[in-house]
């Protein structure tokens, strides 16, 4: 039987370009154009409004200050911890390595809620403990300040520095340090003259990632900063969007362009710096760097490591868990005031939380599946074909993930609110489109890495045997990259399940998500109920991470 001459691949591959243009290029172009639109005309009035308002300067200054200080403290915390677990004989180093990364797994807005409960100036657990011990009236700590904002942000972003520096230290060529040690150099001199310069690019890279993430974060500034009237760019954009009217959206668009420029600029500097600072970390010989004996410092370092885990991991978990069991927020911690009623309420009685669970799981499953299909096609085009413009397609697909979620959300509102024939506003679909656009980069990266390991001869053999492009894809490529596809699916499922930054601007009366529900309950003062829902989300996130590690045999996950 003769095969059909119509080939599926030109239509599928061409359709991929069209989908990315609709998902990414169209909304971001509208955002850029809308930032210049005022009263139906294109002008610089929106930017003039932005730069004339003192509060916008304050928000910009606060964002930069937050990014810079968070980056600095992340270096001071993350780099030494990475050195301790990779280059010294610290007891339980492998366990501590996992525990130090654990804050990265916790949704930042849940960390913000935990620290609001711990350091709240009225009912914070730490303030109440200090008052009861020392008899002090009034509060000692107030998290709703810029220092409090920097504190919380550092605790949840320092793993960026820790991960990058730990990787660099493990890959380092040990011969230079051994040569210096043979010549009689002391440990501190070796670290200053050899180790530090070699890992400096990784430290800088991690710090720039922290900077970009901190200025793009919405959950922590909203839950910690806004209560103390400390506004940054993301929360200022949120307030403009909620002020209503077209002018508010236009001004928010102009601020979004500013925020995007700062965030993308930091990432470009990161890439440029790392490209210019390519030191040789791996030699031809298979050697591990020598482990430093801490000697008398072993016990003090162990105590410091335990203290950091206690502050960054145990205290927030304990705070959220304890609050979720309280009968009323602010009540005395006694057996009589502890109850599981909050969990029963959110799971079986409260319609908001039941809808949030249903919507978030449906969105996460749908977004992860669509992202993997679309991302796999993009990765295949980029890695396995010679189509002109394939690298541009891959780059465009990854742009939304490099810019703040707030910016992506506004772009989606402008594109899909009915002005161009399609109205998805306040529906399930606008959330799904935003999730797919923002997270498809995960699918592209994970699938590209898997596809690069498959030799082209396998597909060529299938073609010679009469198989079509779709046949070779279905019977050869997909089975070989299935582990990567599964890992990529879960890597998208977990962040979309807990997403807040985009959802807070896109949700409607029937499309509340888990992140939005926790945020709204916290803002409304239902502290113990939001804590119960946040605890449930934490358990889901931890279980999901363990499942990913099991499916990938420890290659992916914390």
GROMACS .gro file of N, CA, C and O in nm, residues 78-87 93 96-98 100-101 158-172 199 202-203 206 281 288-289:
model
  152
   78UNK      N    1   2.505   3.165   5.201
   78UNK     CA    2   2.510   3.050   5.111
   78UNK      C    3   2.650   3.000   5.078
   78UNK      O    4   2.674   2.879   5.076
   79UNK      N    5   2.744   3.092   5.052
   79UNK     CA    6   2.879   3.051   5.012
   79UNK      C    7   2.953   2.977   5.124
   79UNK      O    8   3.010   2.869   5.099
   80UNK      N    9   2.957   3.029   5.247
   80UNK     CA   10   3.025   2.952   5.354
   80UNK      C   11   2.960   2.817   5.381
   80UNK      O   12   3.030   2.718   5.407
   81UNK      N   13   2.827   2.810   5.373
   81UNK     CA   14   2.759   2.682   5.395
   81UNK      C   15   2.796   2.581   5.286
   81UNK      O   16   2.815   2.462   5.314
   82UNK      N   17   2.805   2.630   5.163
   82UNK     CA   18   2.845   2.541   5.052
   82UNK      C   19   2.986   2.489   5.074
   82UNK      O   20   3.015   2.370   5.050
   83UNK      N   21   3.075   2.575   5.121
   83UNK     CA   22   3.213   2.533   5.148
   83UNK      C   23   3.216   2.431   5.262
   83UNK      O   24   3.289   2.331   5.254
   84UNK      N   25   3.135   2.451   5.364
   84UNK     CA   26   3.134   2.359   5.478
   84UNK      C   27   3.092   2.218   5.436
   84UNK      O   28   3.156   2.120   5.477
   85UNK      N   29   2.987   2.205   5.355
   85UNK     CA   30   2.935   2.073   5.323
   85UNK      C   31   3.012   2.003   5.211
   85UNK      O   32   3.002   1.881   5.196
   86UNK      N   33   3.091   2.078   5.134
   86UNK     CA   34   3.163   2.016   5.022
   86UNK      C   35   3.312   2.000   5.046
   86UNK      O   36   3.374   1.908   4.991
   87UNK      N   37   3.372   2.086   5.127
   87UNK     CA   38   3.518   2.086   5.138
   87UNK      C   39   3.571   2.059   5.277
   87UNK      O   40   3.692   2.067   5.298
   93UNK      N   41   2.741   1.596   5.679
   93UNK     CA   42   2.745   1.696   5.571
   93UNK      C   43   2.639   1.670   5.464
   93UNK      O   44   2.576   1.763   5.414
   96UNK      N   45   2.302   1.779   5.597
   96UNK     CA   46   2.294   1.925   5.602
   96UNK      C   47   2.279   1.985   5.462
   96UNK      O   48   2.211   2.086   5.445
   97UNK      N   49   2.341   1.921   5.363
   97UNK     CA   50   2.328   1.972   5.226
   97UNK      C   51   2.180   1.972   5.184
   97UNK      O   52   2.133   2.067   5.122
   98UNK      N   53   2.109   1.865   5.216
   98UNK     CA   54   1.967   1.859   5.184
   98UNK      C   55   1.887   1.961   5.264
   98UNK      O   56   1.799   2.030   5.211
  100UNK      N   57   1.988   2.245   5.399
  100UNK     CA   58   2.016   2.382   5.360
  100UNK      C   59   1.940   2.424   5.234
  100UNK      O   60   1.912   2.542   5.213
  101UNK      N   61   1.908   2.327   5.148
  101UNK     CA   62   1.836   2.357   5.025
  101UNK      C   63   1.685   2.356   5.047
  101UNK      O   64   1.609   2.409   4.966
  158UNK      N   65   1.867   3.230   4.953
  158UNK     CA   66   2.009   3.198   4.963
  158UNK      C   67   2.045   3.064   4.899
  158UNK      O   68   2.160   3.043   4.858
  159UNK      N   69   1.949   2.965   4.889
  159UNK     CA   70   1.986   2.840   4.822
  159UNK      C   71   2.036   2.858   4.680
  159UNK      O   72   2.110   2.772   4.631
  160UNK      N   73   1.999   2.967   4.610
  160UNK     CA   74   2.054   2.992   4.477
  160UNK      C   75   2.207   2.999   4.483
  160UNK      O   76   2.277   2.940   4.401
  161UNK      N   77   2.258   3.076   4.579
  161UNK     CA   78   2.403   3.088   4.596
  161UNK      C   79   2.462   2.956   4.644
  161UNK      O   80   2.565   2.911   4.595
  162UNK      N   81   2.396   2.894   4.739
  162UNK     CA   82   2.444   2.767   4.795
  162UNK      C   83   2.460   2.662   4.686
  162UNK      O   84   2.564   2.595   4.677
  163UNK      N   85   2.360   2.646   4.601
  163UNK     CA   86   2.362   2.542   4.497
  163UNK      C   87   2.472   2.569   4.395
  163UNK      O   88   2.548   2.478   4.358
  164UNK      N   89   2.483   2.693   4.348
  164UNK     CA   90   2.584   2.725   4.245
  164UNK      C   91   2.726   2.712   4.299
  164UNK      O   92   2.814   2.660   4.231
  165UNK      N   93   2.748   2.758   4.422
  165UNK     CA   94   2.883   2.752   4.480
  165UNK      C   95   2.921   2.609   4.515
  165UNK      O   96   3.035   2.566   4.490
  166UNK      N   97   2.826   2.532   4.569
  166UNK     CA   98   2.855   2.392   4.601
  166UNK      C   99   2.893   2.315   4.475
  166UNK      O  100   2.987   2.234   4.476
  167UNK      N  101   2.822   2.339   4.365
  167UNK     CA  102   2.855   2.273   4.239
  167UNK      C  103   2.994   2.309   4.190
  167UNK      O  104   3.069   2.223   4.142
  168UNK      N  105   3.030   2.437   4.201
  168UNK     CA  106   3.162   2.481   4.157
  168UNK      C  107   3.273   2.422   4.243
  168UNK      O  108   3.378   2.381   4.192
  169UNK      N  109   3.253   2.417   4.373
  169UNK     CA  110   3.354   2.362   4.462
  169UNK      C  111   3.377   2.213   4.437
  169UNK      O  112   3.490   2.164   4.447
  170UNK      N  113   3.271   2.140   4.403
  170UNK     CA  114   3.286   1.998   4.377
  170UNK      C  115   3.356   1.970   4.245
  170UNK      O  116   3.420   1.867   4.228
  171UNK      N  117   3.343   2.063   4.149
  171UNK     CA  118   3.405   2.042   4.017
  171UNK      C  119   3.546   2.100   4.010
  171UNK      O  120   3.611   2.088   3.906
  172UNK      N  121   3.592   2.161   4.115
  172UNK     CA  122   3.719   2.232   4.110
  172UNK      C  123   3.839   2.138   4.095
  172UNK      O  124   3.844   2.032   4.157
  199UNK      N  125   3.588   3.025   4.238
  199UNK     CA  126   3.442   3.013   4.253
  199UNK      C  127   3.371   3.148   4.245
  199UNK      O  128   3.249   3.154   4.255
  202UNK      N  129   3.076   3.173   4.010
  202UNK     CA  130   2.957   3.103   4.060
  202UNK      C  131   2.889   3.183   4.170
  202UNK      O  132   2.765   3.188   4.177
  203UNK      N  133   2.969   3.247   4.256
  203UNK     CA  134   2.912   3.332   4.361
  203UNK      C  135   2.835   3.448   4.298
  203UNK      O  136   2.721   3.478   4.336
  206UNK      N  137   2.513   3.320   4.126
  206UNK     CA  138   2.407   3.294   4.223
  206UNK      C  139   2.348   3.421   4.281
  206UNK      O  140   2.226   3.432   4.299
  281UNK      N  141   3.763   2.452   3.596
  281UNK     CA  142   3.735   2.393   3.725
  281UNK      C  143   3.762   2.244   3.727
  281UNK      O  144   3.782   2.185   3.831
  288UNK      N  145   3.920   1.428   4.350
  288UNK     CA  146   3.834   1.511   4.432
  288UNK      C  147   3.921   1.604   4.516
  288UNK      O  148   4.027   1.564   4.564
  289UNK      N  149   3.877   1.730   4.536
  289UNK     CA  150   3.953   1.821   4.621
  289UNK      C  151   3.968   1.764   4.761
  289UNK      O  152   3.881   1.693   4.811
   0.00000   0.00000   0.00000
